[in-house]
mmCIF file of C-alpha atoms in Angstrom:
data_model
loop_
_atom_site.group_PDB
_atom_site.id
_atom_site.type_symbol
_atom_site.label_atom_id
_atom_site.label_comp_id
_atom_site.label_asym_id
_atom_site.label_seq_id
_atom_site.Cartn_x
_atom_site.Cartn_y
_atom_site.Cartn_z
ATOM 1 C CA MET A 1 -4.122 -13.164 22.191
ATOM 2 C CA THR A 2 -2.943 -9.547 23.056
ATOM 3 C CA VAL A 3 -4.149 -6.281 20.888
ATOM 4 C CA GLY A 4 -0.611 -6.199 19.345
ATOM 5 C CA ASP A 5 -0.835 -9.598 18.258
ATOM 6 C CA PHE A 6 -4.346 -9.369 16.410
ATOM 7 C CA LEU A 7 -3.203 -5.989 14.858
ATOM 8 C CA ALA A 8 -0.235 -7.511 13.328
ATOM 9 C CA ARG A 9 -1.867 -10.812 12.109
ATOM 10 C CA ALA A 10 -5.106 -9.213 10.962
ATOM 11 C CA THR A 11 -3.251 -6.445 9.349
ATOM 12 C CA ILE A 12 -1.345 -8.888 7.178
ATOM 13 C CA GLU A 13 -4.348 -10.938 6.485
ATOM 14 C CA LEU A 14 -6.665 -7.966 5.114
ATOM 15 C CA ALA A 15 -3.682 -6.587 3.253
ATOM 16 C CA ASN A 16 -3.093 -10.089 1.408
ATOM 17 C CA ALA A 17 -6.681 -9.734 0.569
ATOM 18 C CA ASP A 18 -6.238 -6.603 -1.141
ATOM 19 C CA ILE A 19 -8.019 -4.370 1.708
ATOM 20 C CA ALA A 20 -6.203 -1.028 0.775
ATOM 21 C CA THR A 21 -7.129 -0.013 4.188
ATOM 22 C CA ALA A 22 -5.964 -2.944 6.179
ATOM 23 C CA ARG A 23 -4.264 -1.658 9.320
ATOM 24 C CA LEU A 24 -6.870 1.334 9.828
ATOM 25 C CA ASP A 25 -9.682 -1.182 9.375
ATOM 26 C CA CYS A 26 -8.318 -3.379 12.260
ATOM 27 C CA LEU A 27 -8.001 -0.537 14.442
ATOM 28 C CA VAL A 28 -11.727 0.267 13.931
ATOM 29 C CA LEU A 29 -12.522 -3.305 14.725
ATOM 30 C CA LEU A 30 -10.389 -3.223 17.909
ATOM 31 C CA GLU A 31 -11.970 0.225 18.845
ATOM 32 C CA ASP A 32 -15.484 -1.344 18.645
ATOM 33 C CA ALA A 33 -14.711 -4.465 20.376
ATOM 34 C CA LEU A 34 -13.102 -3.117 23.551
ATOM 35 C CA GLY A 35 -14.960 0.244 23.535
ATOM 36 C CA LEU A 36 -11.358 2.166 23.546
ATOM 37 C CA ASP A 37 -9.959 4.724 21.543
ATOM 38 C CA ARG A 38 -7.015 4.336 19.138
ATOM 39 C CA ALA A 39 -4.648 6.050 20.792
ATOM 40 C CA THR A 40 -4.844 4.124 23.886
ATOM 41 C CA LEU A 41 -5.022 0.696 22.123
ATOM 42 C CA LEU A 42 -1.742 1.797 20.384
ATOM 43 C CA ALA A 43 -0.223 2.798 23.531
ATOM 44 C CA HIS A 44 -0.985 -0.682 25.204
ATOM 45 C CA PRO A 45 -0.516 -3.483 22.645
ATOM 46 C CA GLU A 46 -0.104 -5.671 25.704
ATOM 47 C CA ARG A 47 -3.534 -5.568 26.471
ATOM 48 C CA SER A 48 -5.163 -9.044 26.414
ATOM 49 C CA LEU A 49 -8.171 -9.995 24.232
ATOM 50 C CA SER A 50 -10.571 -12.396 26.061
ATOM 51 C CA ALA A 51 -11.743 -15.388 24.064
ATOM 52 C CA ALA A 52 -14.971 -14.140 23.147
ATOM 53 C CA GLN A 53 -13.455 -10.794 21.984
ATOM 54 C CA ALA A 54 -10.823 -12.760 19.730
ATOM 55 C CA THR A 55 -13.485 -14.941 18.379
ATOM 56 C CA ALA A 56 -15.732 -11.993 17.460
ATOM 57 C CA LEU A 57 -12.928 -10.115 16.070
ATOM 58 C CA ASP A 58 -11.584 -13.232 14.106
ATOM 59 C CA LYS A 59 -15.060 -13.542 12.719
ATOM 60 C CA LYS A 60 -15.350 -9.829 11.471
ATOM 61 C CA CYS A 61 -11.845 -9.983 10.141
ATOM 62 C CA THR A 62 -12.762 -13.000 8.092
ATOM 63 C CA GLN A 63 -15.904 -10.515 6.704
ATOM 64 C CA ARG A 64 -13.620 -7.997 5.693
ATOM 65 C CA LYS A 65 -11.076 -10.110 4.046
ATOM 66 C CA ASN A 66 -14.307 -11.260 1.642
ATOM 67 C CA HIS A 67 -14.660 -7.605 1.088
ATOM 68 C CA VAL A 68 -17.912 -6.822 3.076
ATOM 69 C CA PRO A 69 -18.070 -3.128 3.753
ATOM 70 C CA LEU A 70 -16.660 -1.986 6.957
ATOM 71 C CA ALA A 71 -20.150 -0.256 7.730
ATOM 72 C CA TYR A 72 -21.945 -3.565 7.203
ATOM 73 C CA ILE A 73 -19.774 -5.319 9.459
ATOM 74 C CA ARG A 74 -19.801 -2.409 12.304
ATOM 75 C CA HIS A 75 -23.679 -1.819 11.114
ATOM 76 C CA LYS A 76 -22.929 1.921 11.279
ATOM 77 C CA ALA A 77 -21.963 4.659 8.730
ATOM 78 C CA TYR A 78 -21.227 8.207 8.887
ATOM 79 C CA PHE A 79 -23.103 10.831 6.706
ATOM 80 C CA TYR A 80 -22.845 14.837 7.245
ATOM 81 C CA GLY A 81 -21.117 14.274 10.536
ATOM 82 C CA ARG A 82 -24.052 11.681 12.071
ATOM 83 C CA THR A 83 -24.079 8.337 12.548
ATOM 84 C CA PHE A 84 -26.705 5.767 10.662
ATOM 85 C CA TYR A 85 -27.454 2.469 11.259
ATOM 86 C CA VAL A 86 -27.043 0.602 7.829
ATOM 87 C CA ASN A 87 -27.049 -3.068 6.930
ATOM 88 C CA GLN A 88 -27.117 -4.794 3.399
ATOM 89 C CA ARG A 89 -30.351 -3.681 2.338
ATOM 90 C CA VAL A 90 -29.004 -0.422 1.831
ATOM 91 C CA LEU A 91 -26.070 1.400 0.172
ATOM 92 C CA VAL A 92 -23.735 2.278 2.392
ATOM 93 C CA PRO A 93 -23.671 6.329 2.228
ATOM 94 C CA ARG A 94 -20.848 7.879 0.402
ATOM 95 C CA PRO A 95 -19.419 11.201 1.419
ATOM 96 C CA GLU A 96 -19.928 12.412 -2.243
ATOM 97 C CA SER A 97 -23.740 12.341 -1.754
ATOM 98 C CA GLU A 98 -23.190 15.225 1.115
ATOM 99 C CA ALA A 99 -22.842 17.706 -1.913
ATOM 100 C CA MET A 100 -26.724 17.388 -2.399
ATOM 101 C CA ILE A 101 -27.363 18.604 1.085
ATOM 102 C CA ASP A 102 -24.981 21.731 0.629
ATOM 103 C CA LEU A 103 -26.783 22.411 -2.457
ATOM 104 C CA LEU A 104 -30.328 22.237 -0.887
ATOM 105 C CA LYS A 105 -29.083 24.377 1.929
ATOM 106 C CA ALA A 106 -28.307 27.086 -0.485
ATOM 107 C CA CYS A 107 -31.630 27.354 -2.351
ATOM 108 C CA GLN A 108 -34.010 30.025 -1.363
ATOM 109 C CA LEU A 109 -36.587 27.592 0.346
ATOM 110 C CA PRO A 110 -40.011 28.708 2.088
ATOM 111 C CA PRO A 111 -40.019 29.007 6.043
ATOM 112 C CA GLN A 112 -41.483 25.277 6.425
ATOM 113 C CA PRO A 113 -40.393 23.630 3.072
ATOM 114 C CA LEU A 114 -41.714 20.104 2.251
ATOM 115 C CA ILE A 115 -39.057 17.863 0.862
ATOM 116 C CA ALA A 116 -39.256 14.808 -0.894
ATOM 117 C CA ASP A 117 -36.552 11.988 -0.906
ATOM 118 C CA ILE A 118 -36.557 9.318 -3.353
ATOM 119 C CA GLY A 119 -35.017 6.302 -3.232
ATOM 120 C CA THR A 120 -34.276 7.131 0.504
ATOM 121 C CA GLY A 121 -32.537 4.082 1.714
ATOM 122 C CA SER A 122 -30.671 4.351 4.848
ATOM 123 C CA GLY A 123 -32.649 7.675 5.261
ATOM 124 C CA CYS A 124 -29.386 9.619 5.398
ATOM 125 C CA LEU A 125 -30.267 12.563 2.922
ATOM 126 C CA GLY A 126 -33.835 13.009 4.151
ATOM 127 C CA ILE A 127 -33.113 12.840 7.623
ATOM 128 C CA THR A 128 -30.085 15.385 7.144
ATOM 129 C CA THR A 129 -32.043 17.646 5.537
ATOM 130 C CA VAL A 130 -34.594 17.798 8.524
ATOM 131 C CA LEU A 131 -31.613 17.989 11.034
ATOM 132 C CA GLU A 132 -29.945 20.807 8.885
ATOM 133 C CA ILE A 133 -32.711 23.096 7.550
ATOM 134 C CA PRO A 134 -35.163 24.596 10.150
ATOM 135 C CA HIS A 135 -38.589 23.606 10.035
ATOM 136 C CA ALA A 136 -38.383 21.393 7.408
ATOM 137 C CA ARG A 137 -40.597 18.646 6.375
ATOM 138 C CA LEU A 138 -39.986 15.070 4.850
ATOM 139 C CA HIS A 139 -41.596 12.599 2.602
ATOM 140 C CA ALA A 140 -38.944 9.781 1.978
ATOM 141 C CA TYR A 141 -39.750 7.134 -0.650
ATOM 142 C CA ASP A 142 -38.229 3.734 -1.355
ATOM 143 C CA ILE A 143 -39.255 0.572 -3.548
ATOM 144 C CA ASP A 144 -37.978 -1.835 -0.563
ATOM 145 C CA GLU A 145 -39.679 -2.218 2.636
ATOM 146 C CA GLY A 146 -36.737 -3.505 4.146
ATOM 147 C CA ALA A 147 -34.971 -0.254 3.392
ATOM 148 C CA LEU A 148 -37.596 1.810 4.548
ATOM 149 C CA ALA A 149 -37.527 -0.229 7.859
ATOM 150 C CA ILE A 150 -34.013 0.940 8.249
ATOM 151 C CA ALA A 151 -34.766 4.650 7.137
ATOM 152 C CA LYS A 152 -37.550 4.652 10.102
ATOM 153 C CA GLN A 153 -35.150 3.357 12.526
ATOM 154 C CA ASN A 154 -32.763 6.168 11.845
ATOM 155 C CA ALA A 155 -35.643 8.549 11.821
ATOM 156 C CA ARG A 156 -36.186 7.540 15.175
ATOM 157 C CA THR A 157 -32.626 7.613 16.547
ATOM 158 C CA HIS A 158 -32.145 11.341 15.134
ATOM 159 C CA LYS A 159 -35.799 11.921 16.356
ATOM 160 C CA VAL A 160 -37.123 13.155 13.180
ATOM 161 C CA HIS A 161 -40.619 13.079 12.275
ATOM 162 C CA ALA A 162 -41.123 12.237 8.419
ATOM 163 C CA GLN A 163 -43.678 10.326 6.518
ATOM 164 C CA PHE A 164 -42.859 7.005 4.625
ATOM 165 C CA TYR A 165 -44.029 5.779 1.327
ATOM 166 C CA GLN A 166 -43.294 2.382 -0.246
ATOM 167 C CA SER A 167 -43.337 3.351 -3.757
ATOM 168 C CA ASP A 168 -41.874 2.906 -7.481
ATOM 169 C CA LEU A 169 -40.257 6.429 -7.227
ATOM 170 C CA LEU A 170 -43.074 8.897 -7.038
ATOM 171 C CA ALA A 171 -45.820 6.641 -8.581
ATOM 172 C CA THR A 172 -47.541 7.082 -4.996
ATOM 173 C CA HIS A 173 -46.914 10.391 -3.843
ATOM 174 C CA GLY A 174 -47.953 13.318 -1.542
ATOM 175 C CA GLY A 175 -46.984 16.803 -2.049
ATOM 176 C CA PRO A 176 -46.693 19.469 -3.581
ATOM 177 C CA TYR A 177 -43.232 19.647 -2.820
ATOM 178 C CA ASP A 178 -40.561 22.734 -2.669
ATOM 179 C CA ALA A 179 -37.948 20.354 -3.660
ATOM 180 C CA ILE A 180 -36.986 16.834 -4.531
ATOM 181 C CA LEU A 181 -33.979 14.777 -3.653
ATOM 182 C CA ALA A 182 -33.196 11.976 -5.869
ATOM 183 C CA ASN A 183 -29.982 9.823 -5.298
ATOM 184 C CA LEU A 184 -31.248 6.888 -7.794
ATOM 185 C CA PRO A 185 -29.730 3.864 -9.128
ATOM 186 C CA TYR A 186 -27.206 5.339 -11.822
ATOM 187 C CA VAL A 187 -24.742 2.725 -12.434
ATOM 188 C CA PRO A 188 -24.816 1.345 -16.141
ATOM 189 C CA GLU A 189 -25.221 -2.717 -16.249
ATOM 190 C CA ASN A 190 -21.883 -3.048 -17.361
ATOM 191 C CA TYR A 191 -20.046 -0.604 -15.366
ATOM 192 C CA PRO A 192 -17.177 -2.163 -13.203
ATOM 193 C CA ILE A 193 -17.591 -2.027 -9.773
ATOM 194 C CA ASN A 194 -15.460 -2.841 -6.916
ATOM 195 C CA LYS A 195 -15.465 -6.016 -4.590
ATOM 196 C CA ALA A 196 -17.187 -3.934 -1.538
ATOM 197 C CA ALA A 197 -20.099 -2.876 -3.902
ATOM 198 C CA GLY A 198 -20.712 -6.211 -5.082
ATOM 199 C CA HIS A 199 -22.126 -6.507 -1.450
ATOM 200 C CA GLU A 200 -24.546 -3.661 -1.539
ATOM 201 C CA PRO A 201 -28.086 -4.162 -3.071
ATOM 202 C CA GLN A 202 -27.866 -4.205 -6.610
ATOM 203 C CA LEU A 203 -31.353 -2.953 -6.980
ATOM 204 C CA ALA A 204 -30.156 0.415 -5.423
ATOM 205 C CA LEU A 205 -26.897 0.323 -7.820
ATOM 206 C CA PHE A 206 -27.725 -0.650 -11.321
ATOM 207 C CA ALA A 207 -30.459 1.153 -13.532
ATOM 208 C CA GLY A 208 -29.805 -0.361 -17.430
ATOM 209 C CA ASP A 209 -27.234 0.266 -20.118
ATOM 210 C CA ASP A 210 -26.552 3.667 -19.551
ATOM 211 C CA GLY A 211 -27.688 4.134 -16.004
ATOM 212 C CA LEU A 212 -30.151 6.319 -16.733
ATOM 213 C CA ASP A 213 -33.428 4.346 -16.845
ATOM 214 C CA LEU A 214 -34.924 5.351 -13.501
ATOM 215 C CA TYR A 215 -34.217 8.970 -14.042
ATOM 216 C CA ARG A 216 -36.068 8.665 -17.264
ATOM 217 C CA ILE A 217 -39.143 7.810 -15.525
ATOM 218 C CA PHE A 218 -38.483 10.361 -12.557
ATOM 219 C CA TRP A 219 -38.216 13.335 -14.868
ATOM 220 C CA LYS A 220 -41.498 12.574 -16.764
ATOM 221 C CA GLN A 221 -43.014 12.522 -13.042
ATOM 222 C CA VAL A 222 -41.475 15.546 -11.925
ATOM 223 C CA ALA A 223 -42.647 17.415 -15.006
ATOM 224 C CA ALA A 224 -46.136 16.733 -13.374
ATOM 225 C CA LEU A 225 -45.420 17.848 -9.959
ATOM 226 C CA GLN A 226 -43.363 21.001 -10.975
ATOM 227 C CA PRO A 227 -41.484 21.319 -7.461
ATOM 228 C CA MET A 228 -39.200 24.605 -7.574
ATOM 229 C CA TYR A 229 -36.074 22.666 -6.899
ATOM 230 C CA VAL A 230 -34.542 19.008 -7.753
ATOM 231 C CA ILE A 231 -31.289 17.685 -6.858
ATOM 232 C CA THR A 232 -29.815 14.533 -8.456
ATOM 233 C CA GLU A 233 -26.787 12.588 -8.339
ATOM 234 C CA SER A 234 -25.079 10.680 -10.995
ATOM 235 C CA LEU A 235 -21.924 9.968 -12.880
ATOM 236 C CA THR A 236 -20.140 13.089 -14.346
ATOM 237 C CA GLU A 237 -20.345 11.413 -17.603
ATOM 238 C CA GLN A 238 -24.210 11.351 -17.098
ATOM 239 C CA HIS A 239 -24.450 15.105 -16.256
ATOM 240 C CA ALA A 240 -25.067 15.953 -19.944
ATOM 241 C CA PRO A 241 -27.900 13.674 -20.572
ATOM 242 C CA LEU A 242 -29.477 13.843 -17.078
ATOM 243 C CA ARG A 243 -29.772 17.847 -18.126
ATOM 244 C CA ALA A 244 -31.565 17.291 -21.193
ATOM 245 C CA LEU A 245 -34.030 14.888 -19.661
ATOM 246 C CA ALA A 246 -34.517 18.093 -17.208
ATOM 247 C CA GLU A 247 -34.972 20.243 -20.005
ATOM 248 C CA GLN A 248 -37.757 17.967 -21.342
ATOM 249 C CA ALA A 249 -39.485 18.264 -18.087
ATOM 250 C CA HIS A 250 -38.970 22.314 -17.950
ATOM 251 C CA TYR A 251 -36.094 22.440 -15.912
ATOM 252 C CA VAL A 252 -32.593 23.988 -16.182
ATOM 253 C CA GLN A 253 -29.544 23.094 -14.142
ATOM 254 C CA ARG A 254 -28.408 25.801 -11.920
ATOM 255 C CA GLU A 255 -25.637 24.691 -10.248
ATOM 256 C CA HIS A 256 -23.802 21.383 -9.672
ATOM 257 C CA ASN A 257 -21.342 20.254 -6.718
ATOM 258 C CA GLY A 258 -18.987 17.126 -7.807
ATOM 259 C CA LEU A 259 -21.788 14.315 -8.677
ATOM 260 C CA ALA A 260 -24.709 16.358 -7.724
ATOM 261 C CA GLN A 261 -26.682 18.726 -9.835
ATOM 262 C CA LEU A 262 -29.236 21.032 -8.826
ATOM 263 C CA PHE A 263 -31.989 22.001 -11.139
ATOM 264 C CA ILE A 264 -34.776 24.966 -10.935
ATOM 265 C CA VAL A 265 -38.116 25.196 -12.717
ATOM 266 C CA LYS A 266 -38.337 27.241 -15.612
ATOM 267 C CA THR A 267 -40.327 30.203 -14.994
#
């Protein structure tokens, strides 16, 4: 089988399985398998694939036809210009969540801020924080031991020192914190999700009838800690009720960016 043969056949198969990015996904899988850039692959469709390469590509193509996210197949995803290891114990990092980092960087933080990342998953938010904000210190929390293992692996890869806590939100906590990042599960139970999201950990997606069950607990915990800044992510239609929860904890929204909201403690 040649590169051109695989690309033509696999693109059709993925398209027939309703994969909107069929050709692009096939090219990415080819790049990984052969260690070549896209331009070279497209310039040399006659290049032969070994039997082992063809078998491995067919297996990955089958996974993608079943709507397994490409990030899980490749075991990597990109966030804020960096590569993070992922598997099915953690959510695939979303570009939309990069807005949380942008909001945090705009805050007036002390010289060595202590930041908490609640529901860290792959660790992409917390690790990026340390890499983007000089002298920032990180405490990363997750209820799932498997997710924490992934976050620790990514921290080692990016040479980031952090403390990790297996905890139900902030039930076990350090601090006091200068800022808290909370990208908690916020999808309502009956909210329609795509087939790819169906392969992601449901524990990290859903949070009750309106999607705010965990945020209700979170804001009660925050009220006792009183960090200067809290940054959350949620659906746009959840922003108003989330602001109301923040008000009860003595916080006001100062700014928002896409799905992200920045809250500051009332003084």
